[in-house]
mmCIF file of C-alpha atoms in Angstrom:
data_model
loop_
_atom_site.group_PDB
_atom_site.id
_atom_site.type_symbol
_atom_site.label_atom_id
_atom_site.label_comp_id
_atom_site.label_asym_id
_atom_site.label_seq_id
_atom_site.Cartn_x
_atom_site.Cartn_y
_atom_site.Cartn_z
ATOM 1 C CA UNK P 300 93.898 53.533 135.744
ATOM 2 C CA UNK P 301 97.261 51.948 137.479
ATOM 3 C CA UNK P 302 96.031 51.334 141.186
ATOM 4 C CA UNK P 303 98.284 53.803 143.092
ATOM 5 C CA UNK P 304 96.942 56.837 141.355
ATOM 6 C CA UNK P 305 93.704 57.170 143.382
ATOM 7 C CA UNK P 306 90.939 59.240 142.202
ATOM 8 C CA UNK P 307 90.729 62.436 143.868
ATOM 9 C CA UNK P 308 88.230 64.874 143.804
ATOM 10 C CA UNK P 309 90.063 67.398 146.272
ATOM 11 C CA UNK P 310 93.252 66.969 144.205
ATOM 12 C CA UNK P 311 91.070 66.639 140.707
ATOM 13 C CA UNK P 312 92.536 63.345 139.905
ATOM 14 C CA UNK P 313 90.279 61.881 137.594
ATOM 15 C CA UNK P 314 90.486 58.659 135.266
ATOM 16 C CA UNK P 315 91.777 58.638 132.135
ATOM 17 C CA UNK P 316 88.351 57.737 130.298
ATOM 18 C CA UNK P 317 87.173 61.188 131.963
ATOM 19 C CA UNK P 318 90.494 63.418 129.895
ATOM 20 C CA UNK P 319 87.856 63.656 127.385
ATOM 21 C CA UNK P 320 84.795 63.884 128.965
ATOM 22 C CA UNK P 321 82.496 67.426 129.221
ATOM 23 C CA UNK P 322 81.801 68.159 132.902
ATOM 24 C CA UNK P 323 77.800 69.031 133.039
ATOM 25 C CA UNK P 324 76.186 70.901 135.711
ATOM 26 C CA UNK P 325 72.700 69.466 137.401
ATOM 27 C CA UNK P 326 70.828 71.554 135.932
ATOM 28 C CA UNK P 327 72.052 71.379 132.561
ATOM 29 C CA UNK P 328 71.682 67.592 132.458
ATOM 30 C CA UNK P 329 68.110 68.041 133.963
ATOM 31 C CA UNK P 330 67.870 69.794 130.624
ATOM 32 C CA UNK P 331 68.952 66.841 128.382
ATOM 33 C CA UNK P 332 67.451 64.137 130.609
ATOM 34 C CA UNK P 333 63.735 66.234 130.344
ATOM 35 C CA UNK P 334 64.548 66.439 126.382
ATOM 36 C CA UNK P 335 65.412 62.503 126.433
ATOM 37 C CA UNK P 336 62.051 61.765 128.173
ATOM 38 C CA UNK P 337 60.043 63.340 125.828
ATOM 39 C CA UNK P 338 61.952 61.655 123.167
ATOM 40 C CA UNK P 339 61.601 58.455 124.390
ATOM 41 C CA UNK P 340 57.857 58.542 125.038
ATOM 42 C CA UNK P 341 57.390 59.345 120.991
ATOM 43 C CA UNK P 342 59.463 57.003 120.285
ATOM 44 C CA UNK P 343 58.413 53.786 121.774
ATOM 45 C CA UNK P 344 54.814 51.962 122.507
ATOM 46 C CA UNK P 345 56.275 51.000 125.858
ATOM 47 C CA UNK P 346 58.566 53.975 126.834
ATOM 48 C CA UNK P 347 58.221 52.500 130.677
ATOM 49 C CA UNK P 348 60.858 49.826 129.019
ATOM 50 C CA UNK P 349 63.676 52.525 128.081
ATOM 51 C CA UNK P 350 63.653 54.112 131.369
ATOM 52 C CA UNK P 351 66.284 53.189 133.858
ATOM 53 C CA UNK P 352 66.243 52.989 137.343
ATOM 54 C CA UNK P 353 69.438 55.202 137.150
ATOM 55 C CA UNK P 354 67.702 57.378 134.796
ATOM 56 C CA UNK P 355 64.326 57.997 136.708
ATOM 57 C CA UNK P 356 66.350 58.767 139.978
ATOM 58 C CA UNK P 357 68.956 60.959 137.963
ATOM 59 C CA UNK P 358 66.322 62.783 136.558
ATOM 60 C CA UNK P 359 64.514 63.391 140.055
ATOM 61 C CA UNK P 360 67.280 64.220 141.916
ATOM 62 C CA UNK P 361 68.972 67.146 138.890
ATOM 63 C CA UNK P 362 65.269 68.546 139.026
ATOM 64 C CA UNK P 363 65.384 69.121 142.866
ATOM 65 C CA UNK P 364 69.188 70.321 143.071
ATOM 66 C CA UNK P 365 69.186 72.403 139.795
ATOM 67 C CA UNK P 366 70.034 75.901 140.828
ATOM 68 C CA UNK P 367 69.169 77.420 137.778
ATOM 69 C CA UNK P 368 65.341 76.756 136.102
ATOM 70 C CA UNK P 369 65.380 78.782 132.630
ATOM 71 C CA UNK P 370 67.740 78.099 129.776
ATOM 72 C CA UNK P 371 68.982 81.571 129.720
ATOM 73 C CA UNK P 372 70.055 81.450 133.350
ATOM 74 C CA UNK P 373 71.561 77.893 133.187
ATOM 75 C CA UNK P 374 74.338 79.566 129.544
ATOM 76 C CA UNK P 375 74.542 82.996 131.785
ATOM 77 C CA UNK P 376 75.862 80.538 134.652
ATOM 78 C CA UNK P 377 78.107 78.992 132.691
ATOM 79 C CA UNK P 378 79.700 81.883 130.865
ATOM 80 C CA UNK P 379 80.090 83.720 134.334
ATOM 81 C CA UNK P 380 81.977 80.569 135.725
ATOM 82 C CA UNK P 381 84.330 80.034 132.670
ATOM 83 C CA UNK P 382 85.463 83.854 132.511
ATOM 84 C CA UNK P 383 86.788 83.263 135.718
ATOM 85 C CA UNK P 384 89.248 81.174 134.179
ATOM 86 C CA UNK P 385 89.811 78.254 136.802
ATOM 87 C CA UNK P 386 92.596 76.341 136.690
ATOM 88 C CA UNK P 387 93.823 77.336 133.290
ATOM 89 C CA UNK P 388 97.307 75.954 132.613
ATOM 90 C CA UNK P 389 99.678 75.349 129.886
ATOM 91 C CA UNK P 390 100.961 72.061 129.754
ATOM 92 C CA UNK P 391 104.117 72.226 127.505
ATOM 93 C CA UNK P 392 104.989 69.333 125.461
ATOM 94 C CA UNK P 393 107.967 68.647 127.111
ATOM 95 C CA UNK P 394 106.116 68.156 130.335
ATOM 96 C CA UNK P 395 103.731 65.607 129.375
ATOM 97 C CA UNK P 396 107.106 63.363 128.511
ATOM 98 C CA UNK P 397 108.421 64.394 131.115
ATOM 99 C CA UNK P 398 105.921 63.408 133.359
ATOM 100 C CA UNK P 399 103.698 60.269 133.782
ATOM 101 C CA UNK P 400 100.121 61.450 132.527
ATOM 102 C CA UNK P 401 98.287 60.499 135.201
ATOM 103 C CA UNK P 402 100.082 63.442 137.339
ATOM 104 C CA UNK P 403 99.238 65.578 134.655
ATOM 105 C CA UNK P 404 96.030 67.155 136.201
ATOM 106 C CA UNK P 405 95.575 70.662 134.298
ATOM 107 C CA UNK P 406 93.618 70.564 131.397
ATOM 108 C CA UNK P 407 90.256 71.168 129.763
ATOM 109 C CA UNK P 408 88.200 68.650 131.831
ATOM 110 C CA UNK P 409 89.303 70.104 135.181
ATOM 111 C CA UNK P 410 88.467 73.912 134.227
ATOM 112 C CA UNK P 411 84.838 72.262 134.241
ATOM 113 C CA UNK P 412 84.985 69.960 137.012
ATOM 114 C CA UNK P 413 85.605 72.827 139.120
ATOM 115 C CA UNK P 414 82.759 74.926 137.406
ATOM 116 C CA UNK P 415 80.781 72.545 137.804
ATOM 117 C CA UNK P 416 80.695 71.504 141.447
ATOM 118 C CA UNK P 417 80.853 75.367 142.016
ATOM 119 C CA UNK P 418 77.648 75.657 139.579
ATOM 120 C CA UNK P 419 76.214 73.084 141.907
ATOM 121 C CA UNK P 420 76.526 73.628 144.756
ATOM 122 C CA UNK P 421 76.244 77.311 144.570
ATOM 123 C CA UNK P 422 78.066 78.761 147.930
ATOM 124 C CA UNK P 423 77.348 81.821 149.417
ATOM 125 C CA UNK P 424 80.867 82.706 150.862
ATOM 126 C CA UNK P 425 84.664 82.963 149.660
ATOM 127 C CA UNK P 426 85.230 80.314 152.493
ATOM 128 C CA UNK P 427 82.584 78.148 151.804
ATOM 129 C CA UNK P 428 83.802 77.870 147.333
ATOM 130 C CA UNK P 429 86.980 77.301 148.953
ATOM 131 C CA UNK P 430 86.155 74.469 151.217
ATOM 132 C CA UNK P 431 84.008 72.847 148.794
ATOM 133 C CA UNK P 432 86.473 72.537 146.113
ATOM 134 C CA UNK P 433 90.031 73.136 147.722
ATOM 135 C CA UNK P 434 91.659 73.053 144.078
ATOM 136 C CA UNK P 435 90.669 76.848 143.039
ATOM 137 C CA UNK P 436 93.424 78.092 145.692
ATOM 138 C CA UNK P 437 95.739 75.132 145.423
ATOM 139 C CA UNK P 438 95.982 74.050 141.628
ATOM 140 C CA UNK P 439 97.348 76.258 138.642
ATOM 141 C CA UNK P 440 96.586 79.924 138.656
ATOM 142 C CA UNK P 441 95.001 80.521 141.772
ATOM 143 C CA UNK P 442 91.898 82.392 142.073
ATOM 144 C CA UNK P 443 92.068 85.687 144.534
ATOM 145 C CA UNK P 444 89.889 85.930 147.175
ATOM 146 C CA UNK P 445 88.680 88.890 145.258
ATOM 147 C CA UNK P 446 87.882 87.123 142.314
ATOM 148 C CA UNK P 447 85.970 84.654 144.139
ATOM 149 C CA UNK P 448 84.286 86.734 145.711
ATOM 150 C CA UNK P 449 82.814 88.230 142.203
ATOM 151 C CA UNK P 450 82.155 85.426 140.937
ATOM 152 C CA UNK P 451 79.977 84.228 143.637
ATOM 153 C CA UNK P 452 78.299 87.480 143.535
ATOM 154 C CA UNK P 453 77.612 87.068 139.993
ATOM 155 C CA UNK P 454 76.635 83.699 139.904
ATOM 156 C CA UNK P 455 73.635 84.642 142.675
ATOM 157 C CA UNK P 456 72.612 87.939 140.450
ATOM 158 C CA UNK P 457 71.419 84.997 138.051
ATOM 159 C CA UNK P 458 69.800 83.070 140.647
ATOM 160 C CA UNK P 459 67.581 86.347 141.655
ATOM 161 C CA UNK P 460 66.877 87.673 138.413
ATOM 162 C CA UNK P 461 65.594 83.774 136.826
ATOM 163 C CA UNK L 116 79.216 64.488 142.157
ATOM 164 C CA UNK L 117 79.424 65.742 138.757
ATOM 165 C CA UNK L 118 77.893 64.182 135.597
ATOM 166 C CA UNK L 119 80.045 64.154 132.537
ATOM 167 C CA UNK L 120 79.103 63.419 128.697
ATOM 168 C CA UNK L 121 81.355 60.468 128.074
ATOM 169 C CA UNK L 122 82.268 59.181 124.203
ATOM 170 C CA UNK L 123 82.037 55.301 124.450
ATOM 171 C CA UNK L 124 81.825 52.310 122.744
ATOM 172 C CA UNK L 125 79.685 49.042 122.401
ATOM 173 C CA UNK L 126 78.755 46.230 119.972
ATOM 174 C CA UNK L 127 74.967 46.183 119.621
ATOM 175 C CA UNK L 128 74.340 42.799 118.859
ATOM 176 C CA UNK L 129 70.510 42.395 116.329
ATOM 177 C CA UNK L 130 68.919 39.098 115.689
ATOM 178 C CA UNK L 131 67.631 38.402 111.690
ATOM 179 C CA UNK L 132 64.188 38.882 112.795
ATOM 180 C CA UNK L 133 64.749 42.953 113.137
ATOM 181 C CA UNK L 134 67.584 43.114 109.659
ATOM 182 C CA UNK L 135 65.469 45.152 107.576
ATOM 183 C CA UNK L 136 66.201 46.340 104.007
ATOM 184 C CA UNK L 137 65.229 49.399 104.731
ATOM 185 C CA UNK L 138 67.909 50.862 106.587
ATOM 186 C CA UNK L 139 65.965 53.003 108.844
ATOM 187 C CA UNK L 140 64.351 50.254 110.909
ATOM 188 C CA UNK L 141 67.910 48.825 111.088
ATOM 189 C CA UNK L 142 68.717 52.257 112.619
ATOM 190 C CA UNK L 143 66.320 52.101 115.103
ATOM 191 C CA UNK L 144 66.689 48.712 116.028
ATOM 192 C CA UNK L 145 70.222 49.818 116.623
ATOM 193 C CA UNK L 146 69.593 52.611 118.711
ATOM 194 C CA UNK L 147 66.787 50.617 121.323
ATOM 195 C CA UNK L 148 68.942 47.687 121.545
ATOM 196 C CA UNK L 149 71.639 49.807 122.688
ATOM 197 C CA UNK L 150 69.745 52.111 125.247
ATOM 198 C CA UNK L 151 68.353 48.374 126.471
ATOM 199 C CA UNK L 152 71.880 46.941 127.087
ATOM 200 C CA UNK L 153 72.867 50.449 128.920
ATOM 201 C CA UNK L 154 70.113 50.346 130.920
ATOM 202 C CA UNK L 155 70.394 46.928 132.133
ATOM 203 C CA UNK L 156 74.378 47.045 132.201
ATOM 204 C CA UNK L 157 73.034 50.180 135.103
ATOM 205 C CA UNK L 158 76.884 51.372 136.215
ATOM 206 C CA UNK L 159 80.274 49.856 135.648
ATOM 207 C CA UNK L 160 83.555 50.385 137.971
ATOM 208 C CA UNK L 161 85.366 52.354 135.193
ATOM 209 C CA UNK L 162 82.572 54.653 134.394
ATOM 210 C CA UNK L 163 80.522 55.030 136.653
ATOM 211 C CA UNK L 164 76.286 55.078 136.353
ATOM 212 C CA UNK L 165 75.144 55.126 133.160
ATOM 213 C CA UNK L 166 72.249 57.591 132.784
ATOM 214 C CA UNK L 167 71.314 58.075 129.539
ATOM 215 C CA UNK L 168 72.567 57.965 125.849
ATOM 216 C CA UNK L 169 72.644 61.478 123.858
ATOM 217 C CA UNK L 170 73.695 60.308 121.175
ATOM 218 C CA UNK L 171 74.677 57.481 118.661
ATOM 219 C CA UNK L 172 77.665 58.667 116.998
ATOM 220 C CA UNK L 173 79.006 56.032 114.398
ATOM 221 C CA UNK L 174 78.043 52.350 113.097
ATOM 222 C CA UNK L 175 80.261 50.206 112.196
ATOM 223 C CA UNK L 176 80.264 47.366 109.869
ATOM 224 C CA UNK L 177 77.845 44.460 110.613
ATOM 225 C CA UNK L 178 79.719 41.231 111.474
ATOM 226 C CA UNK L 179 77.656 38.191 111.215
ATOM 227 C CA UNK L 180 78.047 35.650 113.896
ATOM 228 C CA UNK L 181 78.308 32.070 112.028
ATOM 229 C CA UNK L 182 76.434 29.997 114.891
ATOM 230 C CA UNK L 183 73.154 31.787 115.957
ATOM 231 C CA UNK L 184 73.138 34.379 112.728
ATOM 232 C CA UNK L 185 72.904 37.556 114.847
ATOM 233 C CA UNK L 186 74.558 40.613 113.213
ATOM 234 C CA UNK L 187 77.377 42.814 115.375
ATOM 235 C CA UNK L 188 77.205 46.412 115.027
ATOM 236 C CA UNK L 189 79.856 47.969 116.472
ATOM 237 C CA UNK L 190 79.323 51.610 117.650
ATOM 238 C CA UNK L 191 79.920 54.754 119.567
ATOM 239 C CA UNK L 192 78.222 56.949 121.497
ATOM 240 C CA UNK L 193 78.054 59.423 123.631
ATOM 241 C CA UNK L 194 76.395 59.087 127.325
ATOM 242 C CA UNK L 195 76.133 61.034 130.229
ATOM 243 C CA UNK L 196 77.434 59.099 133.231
ATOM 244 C CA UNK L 197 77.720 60.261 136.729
ATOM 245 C CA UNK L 198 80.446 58.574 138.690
ATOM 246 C CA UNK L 199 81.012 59.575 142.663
ATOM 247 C CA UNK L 200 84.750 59.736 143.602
ATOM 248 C CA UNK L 201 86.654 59.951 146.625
ATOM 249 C CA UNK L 202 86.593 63.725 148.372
ATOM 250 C CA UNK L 203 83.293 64.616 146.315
ATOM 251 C CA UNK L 204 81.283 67.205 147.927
ATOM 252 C CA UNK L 205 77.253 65.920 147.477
ATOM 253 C CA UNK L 206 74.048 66.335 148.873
ATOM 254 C CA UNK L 207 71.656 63.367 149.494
ATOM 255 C CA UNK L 208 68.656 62.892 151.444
ATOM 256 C CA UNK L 209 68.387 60.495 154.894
ATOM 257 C CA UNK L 210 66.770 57.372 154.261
ATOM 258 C CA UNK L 211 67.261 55.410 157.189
ATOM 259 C CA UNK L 212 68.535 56.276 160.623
ATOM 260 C CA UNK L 213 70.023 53.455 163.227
ATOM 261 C CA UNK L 214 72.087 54.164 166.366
ATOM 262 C CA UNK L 215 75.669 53.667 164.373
ATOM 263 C CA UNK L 216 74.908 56.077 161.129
ATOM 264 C CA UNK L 217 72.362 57.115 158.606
ATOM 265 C CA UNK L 218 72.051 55.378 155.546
ATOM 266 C CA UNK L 219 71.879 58.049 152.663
ATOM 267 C CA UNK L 220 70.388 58.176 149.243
ATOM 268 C CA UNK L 221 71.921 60.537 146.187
ATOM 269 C CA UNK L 222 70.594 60.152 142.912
ATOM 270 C CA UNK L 223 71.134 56.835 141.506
ATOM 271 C CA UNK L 224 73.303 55.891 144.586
ATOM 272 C CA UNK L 225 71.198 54.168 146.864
ATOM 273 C CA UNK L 226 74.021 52.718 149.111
ATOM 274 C CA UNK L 227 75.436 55.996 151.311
ATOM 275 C CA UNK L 228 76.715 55.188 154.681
ATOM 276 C CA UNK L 229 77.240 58.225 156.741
ATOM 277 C CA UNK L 230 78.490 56.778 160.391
ATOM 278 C CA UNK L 231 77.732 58.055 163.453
ATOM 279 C CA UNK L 232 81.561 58.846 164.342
ATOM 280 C CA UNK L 233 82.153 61.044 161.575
ATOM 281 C CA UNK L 234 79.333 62.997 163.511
ATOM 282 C CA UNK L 235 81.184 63.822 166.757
ATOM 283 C CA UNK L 236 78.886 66.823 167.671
ATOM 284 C CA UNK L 237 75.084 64.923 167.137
ATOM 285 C CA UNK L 238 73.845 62.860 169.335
ATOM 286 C CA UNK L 239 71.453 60.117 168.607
ATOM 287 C CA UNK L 240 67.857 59.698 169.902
ATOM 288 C CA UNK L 241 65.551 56.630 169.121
ATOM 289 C CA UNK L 242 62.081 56.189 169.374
ATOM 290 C CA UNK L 243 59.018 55.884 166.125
ATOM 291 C CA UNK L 244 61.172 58.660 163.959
ATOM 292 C CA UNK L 245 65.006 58.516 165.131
ATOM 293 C CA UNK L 246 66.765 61.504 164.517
ATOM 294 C CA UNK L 247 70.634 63.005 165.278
ATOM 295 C CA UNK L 248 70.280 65.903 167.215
ATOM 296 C CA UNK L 249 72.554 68.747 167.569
ATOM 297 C CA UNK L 250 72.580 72.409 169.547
ATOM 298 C CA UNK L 251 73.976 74.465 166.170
ATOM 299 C CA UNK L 252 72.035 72.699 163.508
ATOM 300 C CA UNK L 253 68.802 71.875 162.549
ATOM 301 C CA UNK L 254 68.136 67.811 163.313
ATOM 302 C CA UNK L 255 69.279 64.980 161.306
ATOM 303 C CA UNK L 256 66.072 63.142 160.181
ATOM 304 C CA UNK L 257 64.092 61.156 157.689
ATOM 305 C CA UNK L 258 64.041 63.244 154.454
ATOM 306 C CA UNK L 259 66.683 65.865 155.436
ATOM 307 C CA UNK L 260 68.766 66.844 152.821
ATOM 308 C CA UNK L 261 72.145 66.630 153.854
ATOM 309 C CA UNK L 262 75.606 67.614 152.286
ATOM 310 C CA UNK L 263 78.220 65.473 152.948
ATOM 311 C CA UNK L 264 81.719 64.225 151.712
ATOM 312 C CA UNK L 265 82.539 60.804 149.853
ATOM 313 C CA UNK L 266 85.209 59.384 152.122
ATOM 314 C CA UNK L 267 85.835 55.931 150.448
ATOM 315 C CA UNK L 268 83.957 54.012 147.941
ATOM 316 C CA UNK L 269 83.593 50.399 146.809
ATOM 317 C CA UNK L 270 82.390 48.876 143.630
ATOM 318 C CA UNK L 271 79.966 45.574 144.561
ATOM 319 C CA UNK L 272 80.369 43.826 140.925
ATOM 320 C CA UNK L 273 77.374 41.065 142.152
ATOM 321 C CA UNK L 274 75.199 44.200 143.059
ATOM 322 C CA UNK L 275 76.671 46.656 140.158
ATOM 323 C CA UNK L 276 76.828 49.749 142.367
ATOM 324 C CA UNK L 277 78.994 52.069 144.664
ATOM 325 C CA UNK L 278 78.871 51.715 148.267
ATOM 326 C CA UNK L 279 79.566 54.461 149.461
ATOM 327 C CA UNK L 280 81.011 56.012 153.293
ATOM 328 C CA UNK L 281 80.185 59.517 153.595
ATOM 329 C CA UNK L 282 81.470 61.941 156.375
ATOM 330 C CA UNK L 283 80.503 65.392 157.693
ATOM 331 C CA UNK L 284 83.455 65.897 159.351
ATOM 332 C CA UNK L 285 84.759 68.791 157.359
ATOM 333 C CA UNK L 286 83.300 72.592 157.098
ATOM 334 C CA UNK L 287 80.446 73.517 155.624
ATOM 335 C CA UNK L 288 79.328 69.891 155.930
ATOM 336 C CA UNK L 289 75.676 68.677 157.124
ATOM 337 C CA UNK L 290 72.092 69.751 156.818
ATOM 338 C CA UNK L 291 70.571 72.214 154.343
#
């Protein structure tokens, strides 16, 4: 990553390493990290040895902000986010020569950045999704208030009906 | 603060005491010595905090090493890191309150420094439990969960972790 291109969350710059990467939400990982646990624990005599600092406090803190508890909930969320289609863009060939790739910010990885946070965080208002990840009205197709608005209201139907 | 599943790569080094014909053990071997060198590696400036490996997706050929007899493996795998950036909206919980900020911890981040002037509208009281007080919102306190904004970070190689400066100068910004 050259130094002038700053990582920006507001602006979804992100790293190269990350082009690839898959964007998971808390409560997804909690998920995986619960699975790894287990896992570990059969696995080992001393399973105390395998588990990380990072790992224990990961694990803690995805339990206590995962919106969503049951598997069902936690696809449902995810499928209600990605219809939404956030930041879907085409980038034609001719613009990634065109252009360096760092400035190239839409594609696959961002659609899920933004899901995720939003997945996260969970706001309750138009305003508040808005605020908390400026990108869904400034970046690639924008997102109607409308739309927003739906999505929200979808995303808490889940939440009630866990 | 968003935790992605990152592909990587590492050379997982084994000593002749663990090379076992049968190739399972070697496996294994592979796979613990690898979650032991992520674990103690904790975060790196690229990548963030390592959390956990998923998975262990290819082995390479085994190179010895002529001097102590140690085999190489190089590998890949896949891990899910979690790696704060600049502008990140996330929610941590007050660990420490002095008269110029609140020290913050999120997750594995255990260095969040939230200063008092990025609070214009909470005022500070001391005393046995300090808190931030303010007329709109509920008080700033040991164990309050608060949601703030990543306004610079630093990577301490000696310490391998993010420092973090959070803010709650923004909307929607503060206690839960």
């Amino acid at each position: 990553m050259s130094g002038e291109e700053e990582e920006n969350a507001a602006e979804l710059k992100i790293g190269d390493e990350f082009l690839k990467a898959k964007c998971l939400m808390n409560c997804e990982v909690a998920r995986i990290l619960d699975h790894k646990y287990d896992q570990l624990q059969q696995m080992s005599a001393d399973p105390t040895n395998q588990i990380s600092q990072v790992f224990e406090k990961s694990m803690q803190y995805v339990k206590r902000f995962s919106n969503y508890k049951n598997t069902d909930a936690v696809r449902q969320a995810r499928e209600v986010l990605s219809r939404y289609k956030l930041a879907e863009f085409e980038v034609w060939p001719f613009f990634r020569l065109k252009f360096p790739r760092h400035l190239v910010t839409f594609n696959h990885i961002n659609v899920h950045l933004q899901l995720c946070v939003l997945g996260n965080l969970c706001p309750d208002t138009v305003e508040e999704a808005i605020a908390i990840v400026p990108s869904i009205k400034s970046k690639g197709r924008k997102l109607e208030d409308d739309a927003i608005e739906k999505m929200l209201h979808d995303l808490s139907l889940i939440k009630k009906f866990e | 603060m968003v935790f992605m599943e990152v592909d990587l790569s590492w050379n997982v080094i084994i000593s002749p005491e663990q090379l076992d014909a049968k190739g399972l053990l070697l496996h294994k071997a592979i796979i613990l010595r690898l979650m032991d060198d992520i674990a103690s590696r904790k975060a790196s400036k690229e990548h963030g905090y390592y959390v956990a490996v998923t998975t262990l997706n290819s082995v390479g050929e085994g190179k010895v090493r002529e001097l102590s007899g140690d085999v190489l493996f190089p590998v890949t795998f896949t891990c899910i890191t979690l790696k704060p950036i600049k502008g990140d909206i996330l929610v941590g919980t007050v660990d420490k309150i002095l008269k110029h900020g609140i020290f913050l911890k999120a997750g594995p981040i255990g260095s969040i420094f939230l200063s008092e002037k990025t609070m214009r509208d909470y005022k500070y009281v001391g005393g046995d439990n300090p808190m931030f007080l303010n007329d709109k919102h509920a008080n700033l306190e040991k164990d309050t969960m608060i949601r703030f904004k990543v306004l610079g970070l630093k990577w301490l190689e000696s310490d391998r972790e993010f420092q973090v400066l959070a803010t709650l100068a923004a909307d929607f910004l503060g206690s839960l």
